[in-house]
Coordinates of C-alpha atoms in Angstrom, one line a residue:
Chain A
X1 CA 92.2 90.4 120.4
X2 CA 88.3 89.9 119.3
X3 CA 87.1 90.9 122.9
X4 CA 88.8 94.5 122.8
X5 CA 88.1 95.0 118.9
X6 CA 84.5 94.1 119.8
X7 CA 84.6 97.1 122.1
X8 CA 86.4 99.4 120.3
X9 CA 84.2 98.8 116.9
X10 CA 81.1 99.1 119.0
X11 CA 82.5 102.7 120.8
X12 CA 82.7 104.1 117.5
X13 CA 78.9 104.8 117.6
X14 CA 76.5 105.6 119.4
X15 CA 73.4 104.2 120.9
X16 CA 70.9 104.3 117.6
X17 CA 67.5 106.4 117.0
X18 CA 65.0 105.2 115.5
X19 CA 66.3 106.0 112.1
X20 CA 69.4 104.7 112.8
X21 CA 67.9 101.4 113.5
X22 CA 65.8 101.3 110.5
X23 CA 69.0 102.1 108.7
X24 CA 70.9 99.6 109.8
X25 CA 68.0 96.6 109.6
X26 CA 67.7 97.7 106.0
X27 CA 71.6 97.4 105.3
X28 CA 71.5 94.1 107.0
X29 CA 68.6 92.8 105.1
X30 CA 70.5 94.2 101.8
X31 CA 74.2 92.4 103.0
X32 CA 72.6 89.8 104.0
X33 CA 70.8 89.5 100.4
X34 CA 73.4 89.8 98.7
X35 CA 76.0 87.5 100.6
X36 CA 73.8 84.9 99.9
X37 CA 73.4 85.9 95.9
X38 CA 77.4 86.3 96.1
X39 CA 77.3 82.3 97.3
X40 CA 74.7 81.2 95.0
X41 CA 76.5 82.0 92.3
X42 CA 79.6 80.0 93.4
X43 CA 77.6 77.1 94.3
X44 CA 75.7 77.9 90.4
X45 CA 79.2 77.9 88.7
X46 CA 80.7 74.7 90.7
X47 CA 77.3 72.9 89.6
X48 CA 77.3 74.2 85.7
X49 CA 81.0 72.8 85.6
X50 CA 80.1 69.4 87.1
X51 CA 82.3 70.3 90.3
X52 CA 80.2 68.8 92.3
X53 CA 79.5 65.6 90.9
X54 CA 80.1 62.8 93.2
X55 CA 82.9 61.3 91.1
X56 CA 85.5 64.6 92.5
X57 CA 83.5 64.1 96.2
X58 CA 83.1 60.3 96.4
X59 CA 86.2 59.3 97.2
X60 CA 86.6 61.4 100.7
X61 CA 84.2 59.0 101.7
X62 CA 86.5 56.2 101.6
X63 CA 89.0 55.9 105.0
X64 CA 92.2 55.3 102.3
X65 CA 91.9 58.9 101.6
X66 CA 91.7 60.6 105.1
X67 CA 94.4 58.2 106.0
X68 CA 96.4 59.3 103.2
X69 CA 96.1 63.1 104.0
X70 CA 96.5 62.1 107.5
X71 CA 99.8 60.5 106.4
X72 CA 100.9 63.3 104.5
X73 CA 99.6 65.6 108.0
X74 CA 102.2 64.0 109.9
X75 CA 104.8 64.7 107.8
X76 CA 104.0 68.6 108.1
X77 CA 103.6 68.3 111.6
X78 CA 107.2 66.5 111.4
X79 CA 109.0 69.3 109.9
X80 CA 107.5 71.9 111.4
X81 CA 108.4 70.4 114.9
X82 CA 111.7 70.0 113.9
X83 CA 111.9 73.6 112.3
X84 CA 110.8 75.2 115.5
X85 CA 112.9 73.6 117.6
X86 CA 116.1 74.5 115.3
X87 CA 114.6 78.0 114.8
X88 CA 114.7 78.5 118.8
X89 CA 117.9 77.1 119.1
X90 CA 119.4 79.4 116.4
X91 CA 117.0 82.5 117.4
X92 CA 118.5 82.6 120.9
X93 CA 121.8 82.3 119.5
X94 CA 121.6 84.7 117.6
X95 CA 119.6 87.9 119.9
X96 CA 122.5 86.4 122.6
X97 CA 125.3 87.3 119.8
X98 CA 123.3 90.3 118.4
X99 CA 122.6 91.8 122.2
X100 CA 126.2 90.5 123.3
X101 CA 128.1 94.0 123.3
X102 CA 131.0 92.6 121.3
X103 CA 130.7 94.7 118.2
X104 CA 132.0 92.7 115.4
X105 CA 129.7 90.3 116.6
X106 CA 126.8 92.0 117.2
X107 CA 127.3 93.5 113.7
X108 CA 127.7 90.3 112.1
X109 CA 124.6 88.8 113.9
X110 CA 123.0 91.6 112.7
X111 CA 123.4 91.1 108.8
X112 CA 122.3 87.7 109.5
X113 CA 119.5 88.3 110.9
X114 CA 118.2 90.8 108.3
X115 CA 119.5 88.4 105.5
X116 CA 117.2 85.7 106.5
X117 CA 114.2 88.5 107.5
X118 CA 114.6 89.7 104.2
X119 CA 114.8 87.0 102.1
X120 CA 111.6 84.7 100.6
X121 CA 111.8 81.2 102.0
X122 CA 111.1 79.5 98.9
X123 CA 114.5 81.1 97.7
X124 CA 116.3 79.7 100.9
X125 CA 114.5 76.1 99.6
X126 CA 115.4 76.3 96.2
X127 CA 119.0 76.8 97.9
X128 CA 118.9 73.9 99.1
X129 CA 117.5 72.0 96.8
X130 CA 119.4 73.0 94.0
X131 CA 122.5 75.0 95.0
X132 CA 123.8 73.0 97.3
X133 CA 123.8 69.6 95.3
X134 CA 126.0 71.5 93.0
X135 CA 129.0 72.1 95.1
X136 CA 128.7 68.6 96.8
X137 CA 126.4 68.9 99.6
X138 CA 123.0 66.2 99.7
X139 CA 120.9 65.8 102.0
X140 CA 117.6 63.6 102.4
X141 CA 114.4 65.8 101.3
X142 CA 113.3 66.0 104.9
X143 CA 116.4 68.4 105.9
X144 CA 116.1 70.3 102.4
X145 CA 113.2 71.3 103.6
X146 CA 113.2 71.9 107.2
X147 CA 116.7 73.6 107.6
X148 CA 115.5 76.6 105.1
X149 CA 112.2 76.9 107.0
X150 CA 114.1 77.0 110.2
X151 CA 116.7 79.4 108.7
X152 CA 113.7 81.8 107.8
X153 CA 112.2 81.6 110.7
X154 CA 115.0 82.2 112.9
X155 CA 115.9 85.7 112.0
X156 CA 112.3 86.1 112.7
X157 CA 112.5 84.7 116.2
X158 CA 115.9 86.5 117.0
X159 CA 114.3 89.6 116.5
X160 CA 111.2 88.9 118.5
X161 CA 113.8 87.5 121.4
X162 CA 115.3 90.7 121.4
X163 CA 112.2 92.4 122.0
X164 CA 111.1 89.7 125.1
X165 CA 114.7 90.7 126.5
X166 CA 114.1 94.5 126.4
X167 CA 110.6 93.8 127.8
X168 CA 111.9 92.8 130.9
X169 CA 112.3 95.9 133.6
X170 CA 115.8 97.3 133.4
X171 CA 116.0 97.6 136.9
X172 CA 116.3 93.4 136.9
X173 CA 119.7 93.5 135.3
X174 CA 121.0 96.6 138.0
X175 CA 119.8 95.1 140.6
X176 CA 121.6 91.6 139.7
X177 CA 124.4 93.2 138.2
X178 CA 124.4 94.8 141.6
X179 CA 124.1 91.7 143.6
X180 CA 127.2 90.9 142.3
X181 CA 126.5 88.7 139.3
X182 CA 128.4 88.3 136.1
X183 CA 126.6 89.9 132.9
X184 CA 126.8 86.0 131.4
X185 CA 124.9 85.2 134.7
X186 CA 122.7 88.0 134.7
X187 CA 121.5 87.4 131.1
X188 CA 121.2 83.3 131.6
X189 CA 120.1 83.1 135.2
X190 CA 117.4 86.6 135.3
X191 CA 116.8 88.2 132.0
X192 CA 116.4 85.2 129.6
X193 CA 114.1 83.2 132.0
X194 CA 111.3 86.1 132.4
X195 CA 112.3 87.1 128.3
X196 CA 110.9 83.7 127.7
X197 CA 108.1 83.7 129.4
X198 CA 107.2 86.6 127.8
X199 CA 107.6 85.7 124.5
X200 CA 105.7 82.5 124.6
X201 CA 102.7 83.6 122.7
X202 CA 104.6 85.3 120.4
X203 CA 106.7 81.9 119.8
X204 CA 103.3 80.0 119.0
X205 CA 102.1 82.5 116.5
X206 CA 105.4 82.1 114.9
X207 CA 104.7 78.4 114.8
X208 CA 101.9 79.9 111.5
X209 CA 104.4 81.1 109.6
X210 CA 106.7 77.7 110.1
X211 CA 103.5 75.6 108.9
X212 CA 102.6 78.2 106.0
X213 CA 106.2 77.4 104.9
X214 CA 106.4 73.8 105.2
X215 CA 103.5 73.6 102.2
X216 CA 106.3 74.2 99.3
X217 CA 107.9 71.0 100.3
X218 CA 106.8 69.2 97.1
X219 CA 109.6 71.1 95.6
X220 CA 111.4 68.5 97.4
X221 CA 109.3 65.7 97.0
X222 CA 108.6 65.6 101.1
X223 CA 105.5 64.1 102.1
X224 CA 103.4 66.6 103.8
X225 CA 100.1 67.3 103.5
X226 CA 100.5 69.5 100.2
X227 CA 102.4 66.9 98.4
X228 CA 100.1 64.2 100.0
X229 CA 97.3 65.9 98.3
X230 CA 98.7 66.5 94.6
X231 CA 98.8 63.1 94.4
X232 CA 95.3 62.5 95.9
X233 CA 94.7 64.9 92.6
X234 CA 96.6 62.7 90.3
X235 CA 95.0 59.5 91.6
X236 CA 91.5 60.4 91.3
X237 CA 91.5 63.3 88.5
X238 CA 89.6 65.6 90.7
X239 CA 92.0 68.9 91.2
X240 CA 89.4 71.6 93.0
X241 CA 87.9 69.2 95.9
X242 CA 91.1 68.2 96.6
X243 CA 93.2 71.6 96.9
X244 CA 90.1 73.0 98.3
X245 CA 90.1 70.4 101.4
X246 CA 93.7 70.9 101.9
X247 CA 93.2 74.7 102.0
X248 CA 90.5 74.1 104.3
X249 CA 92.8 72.0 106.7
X250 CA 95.7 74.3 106.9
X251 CA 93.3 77.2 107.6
X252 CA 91.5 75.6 110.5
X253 CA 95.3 74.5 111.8
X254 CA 96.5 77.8 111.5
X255 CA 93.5 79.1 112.9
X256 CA 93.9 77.1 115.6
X257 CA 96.9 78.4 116.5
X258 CA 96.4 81.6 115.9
X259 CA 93.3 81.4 118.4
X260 CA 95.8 79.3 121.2
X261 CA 98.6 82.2 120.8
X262 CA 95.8 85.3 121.5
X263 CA 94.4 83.8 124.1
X264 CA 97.9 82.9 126.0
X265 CA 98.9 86.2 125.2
X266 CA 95.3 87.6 126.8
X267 CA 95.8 85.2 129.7
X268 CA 99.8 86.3 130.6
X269 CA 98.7 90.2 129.5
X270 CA 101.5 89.5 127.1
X271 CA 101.3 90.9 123.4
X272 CA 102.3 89.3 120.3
X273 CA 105.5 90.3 118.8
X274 CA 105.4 89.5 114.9
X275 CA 107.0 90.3 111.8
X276 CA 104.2 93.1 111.7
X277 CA 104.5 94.3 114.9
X278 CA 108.1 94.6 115.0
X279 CA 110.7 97.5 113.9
X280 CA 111.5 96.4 110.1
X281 CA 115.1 97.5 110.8
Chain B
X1 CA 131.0 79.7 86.9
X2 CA 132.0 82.2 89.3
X3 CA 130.7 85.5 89.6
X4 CA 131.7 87.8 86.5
X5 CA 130.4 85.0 84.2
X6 CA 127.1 84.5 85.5
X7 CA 126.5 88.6 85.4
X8 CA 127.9 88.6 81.7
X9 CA 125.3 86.0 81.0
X10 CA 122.0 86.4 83.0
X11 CA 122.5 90.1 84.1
X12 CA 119.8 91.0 81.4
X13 CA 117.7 88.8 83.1
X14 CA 118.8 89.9 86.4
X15 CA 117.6 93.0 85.6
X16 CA 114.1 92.1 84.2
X17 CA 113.6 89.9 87.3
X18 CA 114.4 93.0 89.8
X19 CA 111.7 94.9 88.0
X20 CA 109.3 92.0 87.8
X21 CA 109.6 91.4 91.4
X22 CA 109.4 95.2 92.2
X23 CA 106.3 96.0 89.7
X24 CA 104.4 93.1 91.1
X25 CA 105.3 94.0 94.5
X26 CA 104.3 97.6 93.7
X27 CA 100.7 96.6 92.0
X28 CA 100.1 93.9 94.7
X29 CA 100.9 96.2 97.8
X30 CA 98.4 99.1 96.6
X31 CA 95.7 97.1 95.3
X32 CA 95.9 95.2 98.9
X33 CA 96.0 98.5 100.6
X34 CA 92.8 99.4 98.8
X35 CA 90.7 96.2 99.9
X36 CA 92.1 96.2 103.3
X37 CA 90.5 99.4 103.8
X38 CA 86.8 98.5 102.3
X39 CA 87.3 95.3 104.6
X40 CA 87.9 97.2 107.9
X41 CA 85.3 99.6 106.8
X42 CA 83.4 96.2 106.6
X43 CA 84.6 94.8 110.3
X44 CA 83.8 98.4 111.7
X45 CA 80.5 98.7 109.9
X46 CA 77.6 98.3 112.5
X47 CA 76.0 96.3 109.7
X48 CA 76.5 92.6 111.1
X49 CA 76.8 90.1 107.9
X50 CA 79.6 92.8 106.3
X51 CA 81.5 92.6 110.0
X52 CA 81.1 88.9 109.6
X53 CA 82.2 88.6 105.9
X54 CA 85.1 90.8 107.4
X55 CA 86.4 88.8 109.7
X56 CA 85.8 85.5 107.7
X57 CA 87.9 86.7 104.8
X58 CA 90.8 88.0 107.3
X59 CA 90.4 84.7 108.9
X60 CA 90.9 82.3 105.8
X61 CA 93.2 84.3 103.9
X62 CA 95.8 85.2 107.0
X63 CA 95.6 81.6 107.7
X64 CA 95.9 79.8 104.0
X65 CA 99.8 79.2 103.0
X66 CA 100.6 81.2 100.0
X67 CA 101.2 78.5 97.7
X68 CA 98.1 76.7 98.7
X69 CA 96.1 79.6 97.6
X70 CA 98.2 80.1 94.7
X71 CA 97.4 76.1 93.6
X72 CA 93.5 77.2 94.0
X73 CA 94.0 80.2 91.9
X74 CA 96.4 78.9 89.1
X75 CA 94.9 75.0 89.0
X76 CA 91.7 74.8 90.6
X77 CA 89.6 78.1 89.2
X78 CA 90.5 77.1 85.7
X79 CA 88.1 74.1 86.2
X80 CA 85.0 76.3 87.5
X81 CA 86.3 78.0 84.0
X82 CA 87.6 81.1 85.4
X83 CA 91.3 81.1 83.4
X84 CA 93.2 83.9 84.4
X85 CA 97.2 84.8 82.9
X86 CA 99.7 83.1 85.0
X87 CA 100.8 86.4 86.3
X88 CA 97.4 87.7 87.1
X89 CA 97.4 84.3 89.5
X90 CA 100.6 85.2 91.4
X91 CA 99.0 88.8 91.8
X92 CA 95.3 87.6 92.8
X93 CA 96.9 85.4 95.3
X94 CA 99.5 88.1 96.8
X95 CA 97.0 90.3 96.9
X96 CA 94.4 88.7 98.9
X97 CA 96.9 87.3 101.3
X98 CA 98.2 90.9 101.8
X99 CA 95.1 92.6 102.0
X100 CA 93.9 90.1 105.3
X101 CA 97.3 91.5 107.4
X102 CA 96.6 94.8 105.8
X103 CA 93.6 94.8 107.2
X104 CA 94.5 93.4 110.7
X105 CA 97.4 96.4 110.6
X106 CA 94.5 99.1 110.6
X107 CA 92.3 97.4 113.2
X108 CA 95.5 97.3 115.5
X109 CA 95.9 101.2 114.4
X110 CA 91.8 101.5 115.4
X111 CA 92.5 99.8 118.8
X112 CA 95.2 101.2 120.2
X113 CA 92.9 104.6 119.8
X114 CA 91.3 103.9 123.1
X115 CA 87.2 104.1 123.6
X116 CA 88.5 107.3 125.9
X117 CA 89.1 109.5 122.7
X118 CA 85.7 108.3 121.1
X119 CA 83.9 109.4 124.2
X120 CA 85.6 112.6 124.8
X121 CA 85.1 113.3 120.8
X122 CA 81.6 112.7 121.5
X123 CA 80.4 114.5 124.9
X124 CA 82.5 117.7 122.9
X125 CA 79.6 117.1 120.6
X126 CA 81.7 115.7 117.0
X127 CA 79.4 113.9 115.0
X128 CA 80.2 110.6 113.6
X129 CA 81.9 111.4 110.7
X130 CA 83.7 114.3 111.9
X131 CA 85.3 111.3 115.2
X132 CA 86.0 109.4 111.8
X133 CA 87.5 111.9 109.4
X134 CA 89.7 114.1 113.0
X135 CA 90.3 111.2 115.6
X136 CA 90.1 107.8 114.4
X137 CA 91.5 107.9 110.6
X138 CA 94.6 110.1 111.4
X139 CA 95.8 108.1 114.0
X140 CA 94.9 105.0 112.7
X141 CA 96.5 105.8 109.8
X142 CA 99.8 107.2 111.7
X143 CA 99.9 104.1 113.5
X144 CA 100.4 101.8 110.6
X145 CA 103.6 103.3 109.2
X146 CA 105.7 100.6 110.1
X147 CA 103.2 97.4 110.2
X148 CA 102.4 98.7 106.8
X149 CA 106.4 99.1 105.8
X150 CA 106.9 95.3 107.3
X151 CA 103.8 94.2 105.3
X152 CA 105.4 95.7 101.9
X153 CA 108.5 93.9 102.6
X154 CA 106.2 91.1 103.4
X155 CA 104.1 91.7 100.1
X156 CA 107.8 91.4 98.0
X157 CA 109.0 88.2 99.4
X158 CA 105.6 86.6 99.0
X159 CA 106.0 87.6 95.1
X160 CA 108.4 84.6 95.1
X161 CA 105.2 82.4 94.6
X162 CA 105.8 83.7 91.4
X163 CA 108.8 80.7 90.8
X164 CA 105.8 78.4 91.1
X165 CA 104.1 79.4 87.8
X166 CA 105.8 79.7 84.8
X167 CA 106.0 83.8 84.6
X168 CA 107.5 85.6 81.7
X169 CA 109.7 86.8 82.6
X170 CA 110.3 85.4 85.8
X171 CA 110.9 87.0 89.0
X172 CA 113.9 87.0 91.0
X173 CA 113.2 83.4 92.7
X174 CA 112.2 81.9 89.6
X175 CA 115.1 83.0 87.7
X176 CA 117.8 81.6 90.1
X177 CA 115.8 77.9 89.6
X178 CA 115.7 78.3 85.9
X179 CA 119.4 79.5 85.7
X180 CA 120.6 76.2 88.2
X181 CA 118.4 73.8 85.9
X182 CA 119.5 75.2 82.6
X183 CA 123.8 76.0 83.6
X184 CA 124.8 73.1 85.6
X185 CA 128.3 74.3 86.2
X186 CA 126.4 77.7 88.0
X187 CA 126.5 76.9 91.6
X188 CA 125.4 79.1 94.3
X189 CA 126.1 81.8 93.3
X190 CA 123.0 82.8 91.3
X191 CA 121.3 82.0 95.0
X192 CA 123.8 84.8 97.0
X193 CA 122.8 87.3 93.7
X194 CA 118.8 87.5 94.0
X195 CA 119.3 86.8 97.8
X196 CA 121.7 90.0 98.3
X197 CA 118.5 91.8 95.7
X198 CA 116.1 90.6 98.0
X199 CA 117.7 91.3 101.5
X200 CA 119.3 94.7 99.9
X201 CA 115.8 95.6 98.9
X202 CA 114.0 94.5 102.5
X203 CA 116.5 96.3 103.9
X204 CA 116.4 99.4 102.2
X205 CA 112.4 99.5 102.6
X206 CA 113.0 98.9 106.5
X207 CA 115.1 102.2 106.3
X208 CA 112.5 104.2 104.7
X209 CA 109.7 103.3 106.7
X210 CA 111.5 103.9 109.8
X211 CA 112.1 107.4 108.9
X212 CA 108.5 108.0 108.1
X213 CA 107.2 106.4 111.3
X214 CA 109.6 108.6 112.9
X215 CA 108.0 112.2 111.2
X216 CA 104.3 110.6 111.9
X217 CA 103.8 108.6 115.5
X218 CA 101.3 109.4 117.5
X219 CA 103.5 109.0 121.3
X220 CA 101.1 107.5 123.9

């Protein structure tokens, strides 16, 4: 997306006079100024607090620790695998049983998908981590955390499915309807393929949200990186180096993926479909 | 407990925790649409460092997990001695985690204006403020009906960070866990009540915003 904003932000004015220029010179002297007073005074009130000592930095020098979080890394990247698999399984399903023509169906697909589109994942966790025990049902911290965050993110990825099907050219179902295939055919064999290819970028952007969900799992005592870091915390009594390096990792992860699903989508002239993008209802 | 028996005892704090929810939703969503305008004003200023401070801001915060900025806010800030009410926490962190897709939303609105219009707004001689206030803020503006509407629903489930804190009184997450810890014999069915809110509530939003997008698109 940065290439066209870049363009349109830059169309919005015209080539500067003289005055213009001087104008905007001073305001970047001024914003620059004051960006770097504006960081000053962070750095100022992490040194007057003794945030910076060494004892709440030291330890990142040590291996242990980057082995640790990169312990606790894999057990994000483990869930949120196995979240977006069961999400794709269960978003196909249900834009297949929402798009089937069978009303009942279609209706009941429908309240599903807006149940788990409207509903916070950490409630959906909390359901399985503390509802379900009580009428009987356990299951090992890895699932009580992945099967919510797949759960969320499938009415999610139904919806987005829908919108990969409708992008394909109706003229594609007439002509194999035509042809003389079944609809079942039609929908497995011409529509779904070219649906999915479509949708692939808006599938990896997806993959964000899955990550950005996977941090509560130290509700369920799952290792991830989150967890992995609160007791990096407890271990070494430093809490703000700590949940500040963690931030920083699942920013740049995100950010990677963010950047890999824009530029697939610039590549294949597909867009993104999100939870933004789409129709709410 | 079945259903009856958990309204008779927690519906007062069923009700409390729909309005929580909803006034923090409410706060959050309009404080967030506030900075997410001065931060595209930022990221469309010709002023470089603002654009850059733009874009690194949207950046971190559309890209830090909710309760990882929440954990920085509520635990971490208190140590550089900036203590803020556990409530004021939830909101900080909703906010600024709204106000990066808010701001996203109205870049996509700015966009999908076209350089075309700018140009023709300009060889018909409009000044700069006058392609601003008649060409690019209307239809930037139309344009974000329903991002914005998914954003609000967005804004209200992301409230639930709210269980994560101890609120008083809680919100409707928060509430279900503190109802299953403190009746064990309650069962799931304090989860179908605030899920029902939740989805009922989404829902209902959806509707709305639908019907406004519908009086204000722009067709292309």
């Amino acid at each position: 997306m940065s290439a066209h904003t870049m363009s349109m932000r830059d169309a919005l004015y015209e080539a500067p006079g003289p005055r213009t220029k001087r104008l905007t010179v001073i305001g970047t002297i001024v914003s620059l100024a004051l960006v770097c007073v504006g960081l000053a005074l962070v750095v100022r009130q992490f040194y007057v607090t003794g945030q910076l000592d060494a004892k709440y930095w030291a330890f990142f020098a040590r291996p242990t620790t980057w082995l640790y979080l990169l312990n606790g890394f894999v057990g994000t990247v483990k869930v949120a695998a196995m979240a977006a698999v069961i999400s794709l399984v269960l978003g196909v399903l249900l834009m297949l049983a929402r798009t089937s023509g069978i009303k009942p169906l279609a209706f009941v697909a429908r309240v599903i998908i807006d149940f788990f589109r409207g509903v916070p994942s950490l409630l959906l966790i909390y359901f399985f981590y503390l509802g379900l025990p009580t009428v009987g049902i356990r299951m090992s911290p890895f699932w009580m955390i992945t099967i919510p965050v797949a759960l969320a993110a499938s009415g999610v990825l139904a919806e987005v499915f829908r919108a990969g099907v409708n992008a394909v050219p109706k003229g594609q179902t007439e002509a194999a309807l035509s042809i003389g295939l079944t609809p079942g055919k039609t929908m497995f064999k011409i529509v779904l393929p070219q649906a999915l290819r479509i949708v692939i970028p808006s599938l990896i952007s997806q993959l964000v949200v899955v990550v950005k969900d996977t941090t509560v799992a130290y509700v369920v005592s799952y290792p991830d990186l989150m967890q992995n870091g609160r007791v990096l915390i407890t271990t070494n009594d430093a809490v703000v180096s700590v949940y500040l390096v963690t931030a920083v990792i699942y920013i740049l992860v995100n950010y990677a993926i963010n950047q890999l699903s824009i530029s697939m989508a610039r590549r294949s002239g597909n867009p993104i479909i999100s939870r933004t993008t789409e129709n709410p209802t | 407990m079945d259903f009856a028996q958990i309204l008779e005892e927690y519906g007062q704090n069923y009700a409390t925790a729909i309005m929580q929810t909803l006034s923090m939703t409410a706060l959050c969503f309009c404080l967030a649409m506030v900075i997410s305008i001065l931060i595209t004003v930022m990221r469309v200023s010709p002023i470089k460092p603002l654009r850059l401070v733009g874009d690194l801001y949207v950046q971190i915060f559309r890209n830090i997990p909710g309760v990882a900025l929440l954990v920085l806010v509520a635990y971490a800030l208190p140590n550089i001695q900036i203590v803020l009410p556990w409530k004021t926490c939830v909101e900080v962190t909703v906010v600024l985690l709204a106000s990066a897709f808010g701001s996203e939303n109205f870049m996509t609105g700015i966009n999908a204006i076209g350089v075309g219009q700018i140009e023709a707004a300009r060889s018909i001689g409009l000044t700069f403020t006058q392609t601003m206030r008649k060409i690019v803020i209307p239809q930037a503006l139309r344009s974000a009906v329903l991002p914005m509407t998914n954003l609000l629903i967005a804004t209200m489930l992301t409230t639930a960070l709210g269980s994560q804190v101890p609120l008083n009184p809680q919100e409707l997450t928060g509430l279900v866990s503190y109802i299953t810890t403190r009746s064990t014999g309650a069962g799931i069915v304090p989860f179908i009540i605030s899920a029902v809110c939740y989805a009922g509530m989404s829902v209902l939003l959806g509707v709305l915003g639908n019907r406004i997008d519908k009086k204000v698109r722009v067709l292309r």
